[in-house]
Amino acid sequence: ILFCLARGSLSRSLCAAAMAPVPLPHKKIVKKKTNKFKRHQSDEFVKVKESWRKPRGIDSRQRRRFKGLTLLVNVGYGSDKKTRHMLPGGFYKFTVSTVKELDVLLMQNRRYAAEIAHNVSARKRKEIVERAAQLNIKVLNGGAKLKSEENE
């Protein structure tokens, strides 16, 4: 930030954005199937939920792969190993609960982005976000649970 302000070419907000970690170059992320696999007959009965279950009936048309029925889950729909679990921005998620856990990402800030756990309080979140800014670590949900300071 000091370098940007000394040059006078960039404003403080633009300079902070310029200093944000850039992900490492990676292969293009290809999803073979973007829509979900739905459970057989989940559209016909309310009691049958949409979450996938393998059809196991002895006469099941879907298990026997009849024409016109929904596709079965199989290994061929898996993602490429190099891009599996990668976020669209090129980072991988790393869940953080304490400020100390950010130190793990110090040398990996171009590969992993921190995601603050859901059960962390607003006070601790603020500390984690500040420390992440010092270490130049991207925080995915840094603005969550923060109240605006308009009341003061």
mmCIF file of C-alpha atoms in Angstrom:
data_model
loop_
_atom_site.group_PDB
_atom_site.id
_atom_site.type_symbol
_atom_site.label_atom_id
_atom_site.label_comp_id
_atom_site.label_asym_id
_atom_site.label_seq_id
_atom_site.Cartn_x
_atom_site.Cartn_y
_atom_site.Cartn_z
ATOM 1 C CA ILE A 1 0.000 0.000 0.000
ATOM 2 C CA LEU A 2 2.818 2.376 0.851
ATOM 3 C CA PHE A 3 4.360 1.776 -2.560
ATOM 4 C CA CYS A 4 1.088 2.639 -4.330
ATOM 5 C CA LEU A 5 0.511 5.775 -2.266
ATOM 6 C CA ALA A 6 4.105 6.935 -2.761
ATOM 7 C CA ARG A 7 3.679 6.744 -6.521
ATOM 8 C CA GLY A 8 0.357 8.584 -6.266
ATOM 9 C CA SER A 9 -1.037 6.709 -9.250
ATOM 10 C CA LEU A 10 -3.638 4.610 -7.463
ATOM 11 C CA SER A 11 -6.184 5.326 -4.790
ATOM 12 C CA ARG A 12 -6.042 3.345 -1.557
ATOM 13 C CA SER A 13 -8.973 1.058 -2.493
ATOM 14 C CA LEU A 14 -7.553 0.272 -5.934
ATOM 15 C CA CYS A 15 -4.142 -0.379 -4.445
ATOM 16 C CA ALA A 16 -5.600 -2.836 -1.916
ATOM 17 C CA ALA A 17 -7.329 -4.656 -4.753
ATOM 18 C CA ALA A 18 -4.073 -4.767 -6.696
ATOM 19 C CA MET A 19 -2.325 -6.361 -3.709
ATOM 20 C CA ALA A 20 -4.920 -9.130 -3.326
ATOM 21 C CA PRO A 21 -3.544 -12.644 -3.897
ATOM 22 C CA VAL A 22 -3.869 -13.903 -7.458
ATOM 23 C CA PRO A 23 -4.512 -17.648 -7.890
ATOM 24 C CA LEU A 24 -1.885 -19.821 -9.512
ATOM 25 C CA PRO A 25 -2.408 -20.656 -13.196
ATOM 26 C CA HIS A 26 -4.566 -23.760 -13.574
ATOM 27 C CA LYS A 27 -6.394 -25.905 -16.086
ATOM 28 C CA LYS A 28 -9.841 -24.816 -17.213
ATOM 29 C CA ILE A 29 -12.494 -26.185 -14.859
ATOM 30 C CA VAL A 30 -14.854 -28.468 -16.795
ATOM 31 C CA LYS A 31 -18.024 -29.845 -15.235
ATOM 32 C CA LYS A 32 -19.329 -32.892 -17.120
ATOM 33 C CA LYS A 33 -22.802 -32.578 -15.610
ATOM 34 C CA THR A 34 -23.970 -29.385 -13.950
ATOM 35 C CA ASN A 35 -27.512 -30.394 -12.988
ATOM 36 C CA LYS A 36 -28.154 -32.678 -10.021
ATOM 37 C CA PHE A 37 -28.948 -36.386 -10.182
ATOM 38 C CA LYS A 38 -32.524 -36.734 -8.925
ATOM 39 C CA ARG A 39 -33.985 -39.796 -7.228
ATOM 40 C CA HIS A 40 -36.312 -41.954 -9.319
ATOM 41 C CA GLN A 41 -40.006 -41.006 -8.894
ATOM 42 C CA SER A 42 -39.165 -37.990 -6.701
ATOM 43 C CA ASP A 43 -41.273 -35.882 -9.077
ATOM 44 C CA GLU A 44 -44.285 -38.182 -8.597
ATOM 45 C CA PHE A 45 -44.446 -38.587 -4.811
ATOM 46 C CA VAL A 46 -43.969 -35.985 -2.066
ATOM 47 C CA LYS A 47 -42.667 -38.639 0.331
ATOM 48 C CA VAL A 48 -39.807 -39.487 -2.070
ATOM 49 C CA LYS A 49 -37.217 -36.732 -1.644
ATOM 50 C CA GLU A 50 -34.963 -35.525 -4.476
ATOM 51 C CA SER A 51 -31.665 -36.572 -2.885
ATOM 52 C CA TRP A 52 -30.036 -39.343 -4.898
ATOM 53 C CA ARG A 53 -30.553 -42.982 -3.911
ATOM 54 C CA LYS A 54 -29.508 -45.910 -6.079
ATOM 55 C CA PRO A 55 -32.501 -47.848 -7.435
ATOM 56 C CA ARG A 56 -32.312 -51.432 -6.132
ATOM 57 C CA GLY A 57 -35.615 -53.023 -7.089
ATOM 58 C CA ILE A 58 -35.531 -56.335 -8.944
ATOM 59 C CA ASP A 59 -37.889 -55.014 -11.645
ATOM 60 C CA SER A 60 -36.726 -51.388 -11.602
ATOM 61 C CA ARG A 61 -36.736 -49.868 -15.087
ATOM 62 C CA GLN A 62 -34.221 -47.247 -14.084
ATOM 63 C CA ARG A 63 -31.770 -49.752 -12.589
ATOM 64 C CA ARG A 64 -31.979 -51.747 -15.848
ATOM 65 C CA ARG A 65 -31.239 -48.513 -17.775
ATOM 66 C CA PHE A 66 -34.312 -48.438 -20.008
ATOM 67 C CA LYS A 67 -34.418 -45.779 -22.701
ATOM 68 C CA GLY A 68 -35.964 -42.445 -21.708
ATOM 69 C CA LEU A 69 -35.320 -42.735 -17.981
ATOM 70 C CA THR A 70 -33.024 -40.522 -15.891
ATOM 71 C CA LEU A 71 -29.318 -41.253 -15.849
ATOM 72 C CA LEU A 72 -27.641 -43.250 -13.109
ATOM 73 C CA VAL A 73 -24.719 -41.928 -11.120
ATOM 74 C CA ASN A 74 -21.412 -43.475 -12.161
ATOM 75 C CA VAL A 75 -17.704 -42.781 -11.969
ATOM 76 C CA GLY A 76 -17.532 -41.245 -15.440
ATOM 77 C CA TYR A 77 -19.201 -38.035 -14.246
ATOM 78 C CA GLY A 78 -16.343 -37.236 -11.855
ATOM 79 C CA SER A 79 -14.338 -34.019 -12.178
ATOM 80 C CA ASP A 80 -10.738 -33.809 -13.310
ATOM 81 C CA LYS A 81 -8.404 -34.597 -10.394
ATOM 82 C CA LYS A 82 -6.474 -31.352 -10.862
ATOM 83 C CA THR A 83 -9.569 -29.141 -10.712
ATOM 84 C CA ARG A 84 -11.730 -31.145 -8.272
ATOM 85 C CA HIS A 85 -13.042 -28.992 -5.369
ATOM 86 C CA MET A 86 -11.548 -25.895 -7.019
ATOM 87 C CA LEU A 87 -13.655 -22.754 -6.784
ATOM 88 C CA PRO A 88 -14.429 -20.835 -10.001
ATOM 89 C CA GLY A 89 -11.845 -18.205 -9.016
ATOM 90 C CA GLY A 90 -9.045 -20.792 -8.929
ATOM 91 C CA PHE A 91 -8.689 -21.146 -5.141
ATOM 92 C CA TYR A 92 -9.415 -24.096 -2.859
ATOM 93 C CA LYS A 93 -11.379 -23.595 0.381
ATOM 94 C CA PHE A 94 -9.707 -23.875 3.770
ATOM 95 C CA THR A 95 -11.990 -23.557 6.784
ATOM 96 C CA VAL A 96 -10.618 -21.349 9.566
ATOM 97 C CA SER A 97 -11.924 -21.089 13.138
ATOM 98 C CA THR A 98 -9.142 -19.137 14.861
ATOM 99 C CA VAL A 99 -6.602 -16.459 13.986
ATOM 100 C CA LYS A 100 -3.791 -18.959 14.580
ATOM 101 C CA GLU A 101 -5.072 -21.249 11.802
ATOM 102 C CA LEU A 102 -4.365 -18.512 9.226
ATOM 103 C CA ASP A 103 -0.621 -19.087 9.680
ATOM 104 C CA VAL A 104 -1.005 -22.416 7.858
ATOM 105 C CA LEU A 105 -1.949 -20.499 4.702
ATOM 106 C CA LEU A 106 0.977 -18.089 4.859
ATOM 107 C CA MET A 107 2.981 -19.767 2.069
ATOM 108 C CA GLN A 108 -0.110 -21.112 0.267
ATOM 109 C CA ASN A 109 -2.028 -17.852 -0.201
ATOM 110 C CA ARG A 110 -2.144 -18.270 -3.997
ATOM 111 C CA ARG A 111 -3.614 -21.776 -3.810
ATOM 112 C CA TYR A 112 -5.974 -21.690 -0.799
ATOM 113 C CA ALA A 113 -8.518 -19.100 0.313
ATOM 114 C CA ALA A 114 -9.723 -18.948 3.911
ATOM 115 C CA GLU A 115 -13.387 -19.517 4.712
ATOM 116 C CA ILE A 116 -14.405 -18.559 8.235
ATOM 117 C CA ALA A 117 -16.391 -21.328 9.949
ATOM 118 C CA HIS A 118 -20.097 -20.712 10.549
ATOM 119 C CA ASN A 119 -19.843 -20.912 14.338
ATOM 120 C CA VAL A 120 -17.279 -18.100 14.748
ATOM 121 C CA SER A 121 -18.530 -14.962 16.499
ATOM 122 C CA ALA A 122 -18.558 -11.517 14.886
ATOM 123 C CA ARG A 123 -15.763 -10.286 17.178
ATOM 124 C CA LYS A 124 -13.428 -13.157 16.278
ATOM 125 C CA ARG A 125 -14.375 -12.815 12.592
ATOM 126 C CA LYS A 126 -13.175 -9.230 12.632
ATOM 127 C CA GLU A 127 -9.808 -10.318 14.074
ATOM 128 C CA ILE A 128 -9.469 -13.087 11.479
ATOM 129 C CA VAL A 129 -10.226 -10.701 8.589
ATOM 130 C CA GLU A 130 -7.688 -8.146 9.866
ATOM 131 C CA ARG A 131 -4.973 -10.781 10.287
ATOM 132 C CA ALA A 132 -5.730 -12.213 6.832
ATOM 133 C CA ALA A 133 -5.265 -8.759 5.316
ATOM 134 C CA GLN A 134 -1.842 -8.521 6.988
ATOM 135 C CA LEU A 135 -0.836 -11.953 5.662
ATOM 136 C CA ASN A 136 -2.315 -11.231 2.184
ATOM 137 C CA ILE A 137 -4.780 -14.153 2.386
ATOM 138 C CA LYS A 138 -8.086 -14.079 0.543
ATOM 139 C CA VAL A 139 -11.140 -14.511 2.812
ATOM 140 C CA LEU A 140 -14.234 -15.857 1.034
ATOM 141 C CA ASN A 141 -16.845 -14.791 3.581
ATOM 142 C CA GLY A 142 -15.119 -11.867 5.284
ATOM 143 C CA GLY A 143 -18.210 -9.644 5.283
ATOM 144 C CA ALA A 144 -20.507 -12.143 7.008
ATOM 145 C CA LYS A 145 -22.006 -11.294 10.437
ATOM 146 C CA LEU A 146 -20.605 -7.746 10.358
ATOM 147 C CA LYS A 147 -22.973 -4.989 11.472
ATOM 148 C CA SER A 148 -22.762 -1.633 9.726
ATOM 149 C CA GLU A 149 -21.323 1.189 11.843
ATOM 150 C CA GLU A 150 -24.012 3.727 10.894
ATOM 151 C CA ASN A 151 -25.453 3.801 14.416
ATOM 152 C CA GLU A 152 -22.322 5.374 15.933
#
